[in-house]
mmCIF file of C-alpha atoms in Angstrom:
data_model
loop_
_atom_site.group_PDB
_atom_site.id
_atom_site.type_symbol
_atom_site.label_atom_id
_atom_site.label_comp_id
_atom_site.label_asym_id
_atom_site.label_seq_id
_atom_site.Cartn_x
_atom_site.Cartn_y
_atom_site.Cartn_z
ATOM 1 C CA UNK N 1 -17.814 -9.429 -0.539
ATOM 2 C CA UNK N 2 -14.650 -7.927 0.910
ATOM 3 C CA UNK N 3 -13.619 -8.662 4.470
ATOM 4 C CA UNK N 4 -14.227 -6.263 7.330
ATOM 5 C CA UNK N 5 -11.814 -3.342 7.315
ATOM 6 C CA UNK N 6 -10.370 -4.402 10.675
ATOM 7 C CA UNK N 7 -9.515 -7.825 9.231
ATOM 8 C CA UNK N 8 -6.984 -6.442 6.764
ATOM 9 C CA UNK N 9 -3.248 -6.281 7.396
ATOM 10 C CA UNK N 10 -0.799 -3.996 5.599
ATOM 11 C CA UNK N 11 2.345 -4.963 3.725
ATOM 12 C CA UNK N 12 4.456 -2.550 1.702
ATOM 13 C CA UNK N 13 7.833 -1.492 0.330
ATOM 14 C CA UNK N 14 7.684 2.310 0.793
ATOM 15 C CA UNK N 15 6.545 2.686 -2.812
ATOM 16 C CA UNK N 16 3.277 0.774 -2.820
ATOM 17 C CA UNK N 17 1.167 -1.114 -0.302
ATOM 18 C CA UNK N 18 -1.186 -4.092 -0.263
ATOM 19 C CA UNK N 19 -3.967 -5.184 2.093
ATOM 20 C CA UNK N 20 -4.272 -8.870 2.982
ATOM 21 C CA UNK N 21 -7.382 -10.293 4.656
ATOM 22 C CA UNK N 22 -7.418 -12.977 7.352
ATOM 23 C CA UNK N 23 -8.556 -15.549 4.779
ATOM 24 C CA UNK N 24 -5.355 -15.094 2.767
ATOM 25 C CA UNK N 25 -6.911 -12.888 0.095
ATOM 26 C CA UNK N 26 -4.937 -9.902 -1.154
ATOM 27 C CA UNK N 27 -7.760 -7.470 -1.951
ATOM 28 C CA UNK N 28 -6.031 -4.126 -2.576
ATOM 29 C CA UNK N 29 -2.852 -3.164 -4.410
ATOM 30 C CA UNK N 30 -2.003 -0.111 -6.509
ATOM 31 C CA UNK N 31 1.106 -0.456 -8.660
ATOM 32 C CA UNK N 32 3.752 0.840 -9.099
ATOM 33 C CA UNK N 33 2.976 3.755 -6.735
ATOM 34 C CA UNK N 34 0.588 4.325 -3.872
ATOM 35 C CA UNK N 35 -1.550 6.509 -6.155
ATOM 36 C CA UNK N 36 -1.462 4.292 -9.246
ATOM 37 C CA UNK N 37 -4.540 2.487 -10.521
ATOM 38 C CA UNK N 38 -5.372 -0.635 -8.510
ATOM 39 C CA UNK N 39 -4.798 -4.047 -10.062
ATOM 40 C CA UNK N 40 -6.489 -5.721 -7.067
ATOM 41 C CA UNK N 41 -9.630 -3.804 -6.081
ATOM 42 C CA UNK N 42 -11.877 -6.373 -4.361
ATOM 43 C CA UNK N 43 -11.744 -4.156 -1.265
ATOM 44 C CA UNK N 44 -14.139 -1.780 -3.043
ATOM 45 C CA UNK N 45 -16.119 -4.396 -4.910
ATOM 46 C CA UNK N 46 -15.958 -8.156 -5.228
ATOM 47 C CA UNK N 47 -13.447 -10.824 -6.216
ATOM 48 C CA UNK N 48 -14.141 -10.154 -9.888
ATOM 49 C CA UNK N 49 -12.572 -6.707 -9.451
ATOM 50 C CA UNK N 50 -9.226 -8.271 -8.596
ATOM 51 C CA UNK N 51 -7.928 -10.384 -5.729
ATOM 52 C CA UNK N 52 -5.355 -13.073 -5.004
ATOM 53 C CA UNK N 53 -6.165 -15.726 -2.458
ATOM 54 C CA UNK N 54 -3.965 -18.518 -1.140
ATOM 55 C CA UNK N 55 -5.694 -20.715 1.433
ATOM 56 C CA UNK N 56 -6.379 -24.362 2.370
ATOM 57 C CA UNK N 57 -8.834 -26.181 0.132
ATOM 58 C CA UNK N 58 -12.340 -26.379 1.464
ATOM 59 C CA UNK N 59 -12.018 -23.763 4.174
ATOM 60 C CA UNK N 60 -12.742 -24.504 7.825
ATOM 61 C CA UNK N 61 -9.225 -23.756 9.022
ATOM 62 C CA UNK N 62 -8.534 -22.061 12.329
ATOM 63 C CA UNK N 63 -6.743 -18.840 11.407
ATOM 64 C CA UNK N 64 -4.299 -16.795 13.441
ATOM 65 C CA UNK N 65 -1.754 -14.261 12.338
ATOM 66 C CA UNK N 66 0.959 -11.902 13.416
ATOM 67 C CA UNK N 67 3.765 -9.757 12.097
ATOM 68 C CA UNK N 68 7.273 -10.994 12.634
ATOM 69 C CA UNK N 69 8.542 -8.886 15.527
ATOM 70 C CA UNK N 70 9.593 -5.365 14.491
ATOM 71 C CA UNK N 71 8.973 -5.987 10.785
ATOM 72 C CA UNK N 72 6.285 -5.587 8.127
ATOM 73 C CA UNK N 73 6.416 -9.297 7.289
ATOM 74 C CA UNK N 74 2.967 -10.812 7.792
ATOM 75 C CA UNK N 75 2.442 -14.432 8.878
ATOM 76 C CA UNK N 76 -1.002 -16.051 8.602
ATOM 77 C CA UNK N 77 -1.282 -19.524 10.146
ATOM 78 C CA UNK N 78 -3.923 -21.998 8.988
ATOM 79 C CA UNK N 79 -4.609 -24.930 11.358
ATOM 80 C CA UNK N 80 -6.409 -27.745 9.526
ATOM 81 C CA UNK N 81 -7.403 -31.288 10.423
ATOM 82 C CA UNK N 82 -4.605 -32.636 8.194
ATOM 83 C CA UNK N 83 -1.883 -30.247 9.310
ATOM 84 C CA UNK N 84 -0.831 -26.627 9.554
ATOM 85 C CA UNK N 85 0.723 -24.103 7.183
ATOM 86 C CA UNK N 86 1.909 -20.516 7.483
ATOM 87 C CA UNK N 87 1.407 -18.005 4.682
ATOM 88 C CA UNK N 88 4.234 -15.436 4.750
ATOM 89 C CA UNK N 89 3.478 -12.190 2.902
ATOM 90 C CA UNK N 90 5.881 -9.296 2.317
ATOM 91 C CA UNK N 91 7.074 -6.749 -0.213
ATOM 92 C CA UNK N 92 10.877 -6.615 -0.579
ATOM 93 C CA UNK N 93 12.561 -3.241 -0.204
ATOM 94 C CA UNK N 94 15.259 -1.664 -2.315
ATOM 95 C CA UNK N 95 14.864 -3.723 -5.465
ATOM 96 C CA UNK N 96 14.722 -2.383 -8.990
ATOM 97 C CA UNK N 97 11.151 -3.693 -9.337
ATOM 98 C CA UNK N 98 8.339 -3.790 -6.801
ATOM 99 C CA UNK N 99 7.195 -7.305 -5.875
ATOM 100 C CA UNK N 100 4.756 -9.146 -3.651
ATOM 101 C CA UNK N 101 6.185 -12.363 -2.232
ATOM 102 C CA UNK N 102 3.915 -15.047 -0.776
ATOM 103 C CA UNK N 103 5.465 -18.131 0.814
ATOM 104 C CA UNK N 104 3.458 -21.167 1.873
ATOM 105 C CA UNK N 105 5.418 -22.884 4.643
ATOM 106 C CA UNK N 106 4.449 -26.376 5.816
ATOM 107 C CA UNK N 107 4.460 -26.578 9.615
ATOM 108 C CA UNK N 108 2.740 -29.888 10.402
ATOM 109 C CA UNK N 109 1.230 -32.780 8.483
ATOM 110 C CA UNK N 110 0.214 -32.245 4.872
ATOM 111 C CA UNK N 111 -2.215 -29.605 3.659
ATOM 112 C CA UNK N 112 -3.806 -29.178 0.250
ATOM 113 C CA UNK N 113 -3.815 -25.524 -0.765
ATOM 114 C CA UNK N 114 -5.593 -23.556 -3.488
ATOM 115 C CA UNK N 115 -4.680 -20.291 -5.136
ATOM 116 C CA UNK N 116 -6.944 -18.023 -7.171
ATOM 117 C CA UNK N 117 -5.508 -15.018 -8.983
ATOM 118 C CA UNK N 118 -7.812 -12.441 -10.565
ATOM 119 C CA UNK N 119 -5.801 -9.564 -12.032
ATOM 120 C CA UNK N 120 -7.902 -6.594 -13.075
ATOM 121 C CA UNK N 121 -6.077 -3.420 -13.973
ATOM 122 C CA UNK N 122 -7.660 0.022 -13.978
ATOM 123 C CA UNK N 123 -9.477 -0.405 -10.662
ATOM 124 C CA UNK N 124 -11.032 -3.721 -11.600
ATOM 125 C CA UNK N 125 -12.064 -2.827 -15.146
ATOM 126 C CA UNK N 126 -9.381 -4.228 -17.479
ATOM 127 C CA UNK N 127 -8.794 -7.916 -18.127
ATOM 128 C CA UNK N 128 -5.086 -8.375 -18.946
ATOM 129 C CA UNK N 129 -3.526 -10.303 -21.810
ATOM 130 C CA UNK N 130 -1.866 -13.313 -20.154
ATOM 131 C CA UNK N 131 0.938 -15.354 -21.748
ATOM 132 C CA UNK N 132 3.415 -17.901 -20.475
ATOM 133 C CA UNK N 133 7.122 -17.060 -20.528
ATOM 134 C CA UNK N 134 9.869 -19.468 -21.539
ATOM 135 C CA UNK N 135 10.876 -19.936 -17.897
ATOM 136 C CA UNK N 136 7.316 -20.954 -17.011
ATOM 137 C CA UNK N 137 6.269 -17.648 -15.470
ATOM 138 C CA UNK N 138 2.979 -15.987 -16.325
ATOM 139 C CA UNK N 139 3.026 -12.489 -17.810
ATOM 140 C CA UNK N 140 -0.071 -10.271 -17.641
ATOM 141 C CA UNK N 141 -0.152 -7.037 -19.661
ATOM 142 C CA UNK N 142 -2.721 -4.253 -19.811
ATOM 143 C CA UNK N 143 -1.675 -1.054 -21.580
ATOM 144 C CA UNK N 144 1.393 0.381 -19.809
ATOM 145 C CA UNK N 145 1.356 -2.179 -17.002
ATOM 146 C CA UNK N 146 2.886 -5.633 -16.717
ATOM 147 C CA UNK N 147 3.111 -8.116 -13.875
ATOM 148 C CA UNK N 148 4.916 -11.433 -13.912
ATOM 149 C CA UNK N 149 4.046 -14.323 -11.598
ATOM 150 C CA UNK N 150 6.642 -17.000 -10.904
ATOM 151 C CA UNK N 151 5.956 -20.128 -8.873
ATOM 152 C CA UNK N 152 6.683 -23.873 -9.138
ATOM 153 C CA UNK N 153 2.933 -24.541 -8.788
ATOM 154 C CA UNK N 154 1.155 -25.559 -11.981
ATOM 155 C CA UNK N 155 -1.362 -22.843 -12.799
ATOM 156 C CA UNK N 156 -4.161 -22.897 -15.365
ATOM 157 C CA UNK N 157 -6.563 -20.351 -16.766
ATOM 158 C CA UNK N 158 -10.228 -20.776 -15.958
ATOM 159 C CA UNK N 159 -12.938 -18.225 -16.769
ATOM 160 C CA UNK N 160 -10.441 -15.351 -16.932
ATOM 161 C CA UNK N 161 -8.988 -16.466 -13.590
ATOM 162 C CA UNK N 162 -5.665 -18.175 -12.842
ATOM 163 C CA UNK N 163 -6.060 -21.098 -10.462
ATOM 164 C CA UNK N 164 -3.897 -23.836 -9.008
ATOM 165 C CA UNK N 165 -3.910 -26.566 -6.392
ATOM 166 C CA UNK N 166 -0.890 -27.939 -4.545
ATOM 167 C CA UNK N 167 0.072 -29.849 -1.425
ATOM 168 C CA UNK N 168 2.510 -28.644 1.225
ATOM 169 C CA UNK N 169 4.116 -31.024 3.727
ATOM 170 C CA UNK N 170 5.911 -30.138 6.942
ATOM 171 C CA UNK N 171 9.305 -28.585 6.176
ATOM 172 C CA UNK N 172 8.402 -27.545 2.626
ATOM 173 C CA UNK N 173 8.126 -23.984 1.313
ATOM 174 C CA UNK N 174 6.257 -23.093 -1.871
ATOM 175 C CA UNK N 175 6.987 -19.575 -3.209
ATOM 176 C CA UNK N 176 4.833 -17.213 -5.264
ATOM 177 C CA UNK N 177 6.420 -13.983 -6.551
ATOM 178 C CA UNK N 178 4.397 -11.317 -8.373
ATOM 179 C CA UNK N 179 6.529 -8.501 -9.843
ATOM 180 C CA UNK N 180 5.555 -5.256 -11.552
ATOM 181 C CA UNK N 181 7.289 -3.687 -14.560
ATOM 182 C CA UNK N 182 6.322 -1.316 -17.386
ATOM 183 C CA UNK N 183 4.854 -3.330 -20.243
ATOM 184 C CA UNK N 184 7.363 -2.015 -22.791
ATOM 185 C CA UNK N 185 10.276 -3.438 -20.777
ATOM 186 C CA UNK N 186 11.609 -6.960 -20.802
ATOM 187 C CA UNK N 187 10.118 -9.227 -18.127
ATOM 188 C CA UNK N 188 11.787 -8.642 -14.744
ATOM 189 C CA UNK N 189 14.459 -11.078 -13.662
ATOM 190 C CA UNK N 190 13.482 -13.778 -11.147
ATOM 191 C CA UNK N 191 13.770 -12.711 -7.526
ATOM 192 C CA UNK N 192 16.161 -14.403 -5.111
ATOM 193 C CA UNK N 193 13.455 -15.106 -2.533
ATOM 194 C CA UNK N 194 15.586 -16.192 0.469
ATOM 195 C CA UNK N 195 17.834 -13.173 0.029
ATOM 196 C CA UNK N 196 14.858 -10.823 -0.389
ATOM 197 C CA UNK N 197 13.243 -12.153 2.778
ATOM 198 C CA UNK N 198 16.455 -11.824 4.787
ATOM 199 C CA UNK N 199 17.116 -8.300 3.482
ATOM 200 C CA UNK N 200 13.565 -7.155 4.166
ATOM 201 C CA UNK N 201 13.563 -8.566 7.685
ATOM 202 C CA UNK N 202 16.947 -7.014 8.396
ATOM 203 C CA UNK N 203 15.825 -3.609 7.120
ATOM 204 C CA UNK N 204 12.746 -3.410 9.303
ATOM 205 C CA UNK N 205 14.537 -4.677 12.407
ATOM 206 C CA UNK N 206 17.404 -2.234 11.944
ATOM 207 C CA UNK N 207 14.981 0.620 11.384
ATOM 208 C CA UNK N 208 12.888 -0.306 14.435
ATOM 209 C CA UNK N 209 16.026 -0.487 16.567
ATOM 210 C CA UNK N 210 16.464 3.289 16.225
ATOM 211 C CA UNK N 211 13.379 3.915 18.356
ATOM 212 C CA UNK N 212 14.221 6.182 21.316
ATOM 213 C CA UNK N 213 14.015 6.184 24.244
ATOM 214 C CA UNK N 214 13.865 2.385 24.626
ATOM 215 C CA UNK N 215 11.348 2.612 27.486
ATOM 216 C CA UNK N 216 9.025 4.479 25.131
ATOM 217 C CA UNK N 217 9.135 1.764 22.477
ATOM 218 C CA UNK N 218 6.481 -0.764 23.422
ATOM 219 C CA UNK N 219 5.389 -3.326 20.854
ATOM 220 C CA UNK N 220 2.270 -1.296 20.088
ATOM 221 C CA UNK N 221 4.233 1.910 19.533
ATOM 222 C CA UNK N 222 6.807 0.215 17.302
ATOM 223 C CA UNK N 223 4.018 -1.388 15.292
ATOM 224 C CA UNK N 224 2.397 2.014 14.788
ATOM 225 C CA UNK N 225 5.711 3.581 13.774
ATOM 226 C CA UNK N 226 6.361 0.824 11.234
ATOM 227 C CA UNK N 227 2.936 1.495 9.730
ATOM 228 C CA UNK N 228 3.730 5.204 9.434
ATOM 229 C CA UNK N 229 7.086 4.413 7.855
ATOM 230 C CA UNK N 230 5.338 2.162 5.332
ATOM 231 C CA UNK N 231 3.321 5.189 4.183
ATOM 232 C CA UNK N 232 6.447 7.097 3.163
ATOM 233 C CA UNK N 233 7.313 7.162 -0.520
ATOM 234 C CA UNK N 234 11.071 6.725 -0.394
ATOM 235 C CA UNK N 235 11.928 7.955 -3.941
ATOM 236 C CA UNK N 236 10.705 11.482 -3.078
ATOM 237 C CA UNK N 237 10.179 11.686 0.697
ATOM 238 C CA UNK N 238 6.431 12.242 0.344
ATOM 239 C CA UNK N 239 4.022 10.889 2.967
ATOM 240 C CA UNK N 240 0.586 9.550 2.031
ATOM 241 C CA UNK N 241 -2.295 9.856 4.453
ATOM 242 C CA UNK N 242 -3.431 6.294 3.659
ATOM 243 C CA UNK N 243 -2.760 3.608 1.019
ATOM 244 C CA UNK N 244 -6.457 3.418 0.064
ATOM 245 C CA UNK N 245 -9.198 5.413 -1.565
ATOM 246 C CA UNK N 246 -12.926 5.644 -0.916
ATOM 247 C CA UNK N 247 -13.196 3.802 2.385
ATOM 248 C CA UNK N 248 -16.266 5.537 3.813
ATOM 249 C CA UNK N 249 -16.439 7.801 6.831
ATOM 250 C CA UNK N 250 -19.813 6.130 7.461
ATOM 251 C CA UNK N 251 -21.138 2.969 5.801
ATOM 252 C CA UNK N 252 -23.360 3.772 2.859
ATOM 253 C CA UNK N 253 -22.324 7.427 2.918
ATOM 254 C CA UNK N 254 -20.826 9.590 0.179
ATOM 255 C CA UNK N 255 -17.838 11.051 2.077
ATOM 256 C CA UNK N 256 -15.459 8.615 0.451
ATOM 257 C CA UNK N 257 -12.209 10.380 -0.358
ATOM 258 C CA UNK N 258 -8.932 9.405 -1.960
ATOM 259 C CA UNK N 259 -6.258 9.649 0.739
ATOM 260 C CA UNK N 260 -3.286 8.428 -1.316
ATOM 261 C CA UNK N 261 -1.766 11.910 -1.379
ATOM 262 C CA UNK N 262 0.318 14.193 0.823
ATOM 263 C CA UNK N 263 -1.570 16.564 3.107
ATOM 264 C CA UNK N 264 0.783 19.051 4.746
ATOM 265 C CA UNK N 265 -1.107 18.938 8.030
ATOM 266 C CA UNK N 266 -1.336 15.118 8.137
ATOM 267 C CA UNK N 267 2.340 14.796 7.281
ATOM 268 C CA UNK N 268 3.295 17.194 10.067
ATOM 269 C CA UNK N 269 1.474 15.050 12.635
ATOM 270 C CA UNK N 270 3.094 11.903 11.243
ATOM 271 C CA UNK N 271 6.551 13.438 11.415
ATOM 272 C CA UNK N 272 6.006 14.632 14.965
ATOM 273 C CA UNK N 273 5.244 11.048 15.980
ATOM 274 C CA UNK N 274 8.331 9.752 14.177
ATOM 275 C CA UNK N 275 10.644 12.433 15.572
ATOM 276 C CA UNK N 276 9.339 11.913 19.102
ATOM 277 C CA UNK N 277 10.591 8.329 18.707
ATOM 278 C CA UNK N 278 14.005 9.349 17.352
ATOM 279 C CA UNK N 279 13.381 9.008 13.605
ATOM 280 C CA UNK N 280 14.700 12.164 11.928
ATOM 281 C CA UNK N 281 15.678 10.973 8.444
ATOM 282 C CA UNK N 282 12.032 10.869 7.385
ATOM 283 C CA UNK N 283 11.632 14.504 8.488
ATOM 284 C CA UNK N 284 14.679 15.613 6.501
ATOM 285 C CA UNK N 285 13.482 13.799 3.377
ATOM 286 C CA UNK N 286 9.996 15.301 3.765
ATOM 287 C CA UNK N 287 11.435 18.796 4.153
ATOM 288 C CA UNK N 288 13.253 18.356 0.834
ATOM 289 C CA UNK N 289 10.016 17.101 -0.731
ATOM 290 C CA UNK N 290 8.120 20.084 0.680
ATOM 291 C CA UNK N 291 10.580 22.673 -0.672
ATOM 292 C CA UNK N 292 10.325 21.117 -4.133
ATOM 293 C CA UNK N 293 6.528 20.909 -3.959
ATOM 294 C CA UNK N 294 5.999 24.498 -2.801
ATOM 295 C CA UNK N 295 8.512 25.711 -5.437
ATOM 296 C CA UNK N 296 9.225 29.401 -5.964
ATOM 297 C CA UNK N 297 6.003 31.062 -4.804
ATOM 298 C CA UNK N 298 4.984 30.193 -1.235
ATOM 299 C CA UNK N 299 1.796 32.228 -1.723
ATOM 300 C CA UNK N 300 0.647 29.400 -4.004
ATOM 301 C CA UNK N 301 1.021 26.722 -1.353
ATOM 302 C CA UNK N 302 -1.625 23.997 -1.488
ATOM 303 C CA UNK N 303 -3.124 21.941 1.299
ATOM 304 C CA UNK N 304 -2.025 18.760 -0.469
ATOM 305 C CA UNK N 305 0.165 17.434 -3.272
ATOM 306 C CA UNK N 306 0.894 14.205 -5.060
ATOM 307 C CA UNK N 307 3.644 11.976 -3.710
ATOM 308 C CA UNK N 308 6.157 13.481 -6.123
ATOM 309 C CA UNK N 309 4.875 17.028 -5.558
ATOM 310 C CA UNK N 310 2.189 17.021 -8.257
ATOM 311 C CA UNK N 311 -0.365 19.826 -7.935
ATOM 312 C CA UNK N 312 -3.213 18.708 -10.174
ATOM 313 C CA UNK N 313 -4.852 15.621 -8.687
ATOM 314 C CA UNK N 314 -7.815 15.353 -11.014
ATOM 315 C CA UNK N 315 -10.800 13.802 -9.280
ATOM 316 C CA UNK N 316 -12.834 11.179 -11.124
ATOM 317 C CA UNK N 317 -15.507 8.730 -10.067
ATOM 318 C CA UNK N 318 -15.119 4.990 -10.712
ATOM 319 C CA UNK N 319 -18.721 3.941 -11.419
ATOM 320 C CA UNK N 320 -18.095 0.235 -12.010
ATOM 321 C CA UNK N 321 -16.964 -0.296 -8.414
ATOM 322 C CA UNK N 322 -19.843 -0.507 -5.920
ATOM 323 C CA UNK N 323 -17.674 0.702 -3.048
ATOM 324 C CA UNK N 324 -16.970 -0.785 0.351
ATOM 325 C CA UNK N 325 -20.294 -1.940 1.826
ATOM 326 C CA UNK N 326 -22.041 -0.209 -1.120
ATOM 327 C CA UNK N 327 -20.624 3.170 -0.151
ATOM 328 C CA UNK N 328 -20.684 5.157 -3.371
ATOM 329 C CA UNK N 329 -19.108 6.852 -5.178
ATOM 330 C CA UNK N 330 -15.619 5.407 -5.453
ATOM 331 C CA UNK N 331 -13.217 8.234 -6.234
ATOM 332 C CA UNK N 332 -9.705 8.553 -7.588
ATOM 333 C CA UNK N 333 -7.893 11.844 -7.265
ATOM 334 C CA UNK N 334 -8.932 14.824 -5.178
ATOM 335 C CA UNK N 335 -10.417 17.968 -6.667
ATOM 336 C CA UNK N 336 -9.645 19.876 -3.474
ATOM 337 C CA UNK N 337 -5.954 20.114 -4.255
ATOM 338 C CA UNK N 338 -6.072 23.110 -6.574
ATOM 339 C CA UNK N 339 -8.719 25.485 -5.089
ATOM 340 C CA UNK N 340 -7.396 27.900 -2.516
ATOM 341 C CA UNK N 341 -7.688 27.086 1.129
ATOM 342 C CA UNK N 342 -9.865 30.139 1.674
ATOM 343 C CA UNK N 343 -12.359 28.707 -0.811
ATOM 344 C CA UNK N 344 -12.262 25.277 0.798
ATOM 345 C CA UNK N 345 -12.602 26.315 4.467
ATOM 346 C CA UNK N 346 -15.428 28.807 4.172
ATOM 347 C CA UNK N 347 -13.153 31.821 4.533
ATOM 348 C CA UNK N 348 -11.334 30.586 7.627
ATOM 349 C CA UNK N 349 -7.557 30.750 7.529
ATOM 350 C CA UNK N 350 -5.898 27.742 9.142
ATOM 351 C CA UNK N 351 -2.166 28.014 9.640
ATOM 352 C CA UNK N 352 0.478 25.362 9.402
ATOM 353 C CA UNK N 353 1.806 24.388 12.790
ATOM 354 C CA UNK N 354 5.275 25.298 14.063
ATOM 355 C CA UNK N 355 6.578 21.797 13.308
ATOM 356 C CA UNK N 356 5.875 22.245 9.599
ATOM 357 C CA UNK N 357 7.401 25.716 9.602
ATOM 358 C CA UNK N 358 10.569 24.361 11.155
ATOM 359 C CA UNK N 359 11.169 22.152 8.130
ATOM 360 C CA UNK N 360 11.240 24.933 5.543
ATOM 361 C CA UNK N 361 13.212 28.088 4.878
ATOM 362 C CA UNK N 362 12.069 31.124 6.894
ATOM 363 C CA UNK N 363 11.838 33.132 3.698
ATOM 364 C CA UNK N 364 8.941 30.960 2.566
ATOM 365 C CA UNK N 365 6.695 32.360 5.338
ATOM 366 C CA UNK N 366 4.373 29.407 5.003
ATOM 367 C CA UNK N 367 2.868 30.320 8.338
ATOM 368 C CA UNK N 368 0.997 33.049 6.427
ATOM 369 C CA UNK N 369 -0.396 30.599 3.901
ATOM 370 C CA UNK N 370 -3.803 29.077 4.522
ATOM 371 C CA UNK N 371 -4.500 25.377 4.491
ATOM 372 C CA UNK N 372 -7.744 23.586 5.042
ATOM 373 C CA UNK N 373 -8.508 21.494 8.032
ATOM 374 C CA UNK N 374 -7.529 17.844 8.315
ATOM 375 C CA UNK N 375 -10.939 16.661 7.173
ATOM 376 C CA UNK N 376 -12.618 17.322 3.845
ATOM 377 C CA UNK N 377 -15.344 19.896 4.345
ATOM 378 C CA UNK N 378 -17.293 19.151 1.210
#
């Protein structure tokens, strides 16, 4: 069973995003892009559909967590009878390969930890081919995808699962680094973890420092802005509505849509929030994305696009996933992208707001183009 939705925390690198539960289980990650197939999909199924947990052996720990101030670096603290450890989770920014870094930091006493890694590509369907590299890392390949796990912890295979047990004493740090690469490439080089952590922390703090006016920038507002920033796809400037698919509007219902795409209306609201706080670069990058996506015929504008401006977002159901709280079907893609807005809104014409129009050339006249409402009317 997945955790409650409210018990998940987001980490990301502005290319992909992962959800980590309070119990230290990473239950959702699509690689290498927000809209790629998930290699951890327990959020919409069970552990057998892909998850990665690092937690004290035996359970029973008192758990608390926080983000490091003004960053997207997550810290989960486990207080046990024998000691305390902090699990630090983040995704480094600006590297040539996307990675998830998990650091187990001993705070007090000595704690025995366990890790369980279940990699399942293709939304939980594909068991990868796992081999050990010369440097001791584990390489998992499934079709076009490859991930490499590097850690000093001794890991073994058990029932198509990678498991390990280790002890952390006060003052010690045990790293785990999982890195994505195309399967036809050479394995990615090992990550300099201390440098990656310092660079990532510096990036988020420097970005957060731009918030204006200072009196407006409470901790809650900055945290919200960081979350919005994490949903930007920096290679293109696109903005996803969410990093997930098929979380239900109501438990057990069928209105379970894939929100890993760029809705013009959603993006406009996001950019208004960012600009109100002094963040204008994201708006400029999105404007460039929008001009490319709309292309040469504004009359063909769509309500939504892929994160690189793709128009055809073929919708398919994923029948082997039971869905969050048995909310079926699980969907990937969105068939609403291509039909005209007039078809999708029952004949009502809904115009883009003035903020969106301000980002594009006047000649485009996008204010005359229809777009459907924020919600899916199916």
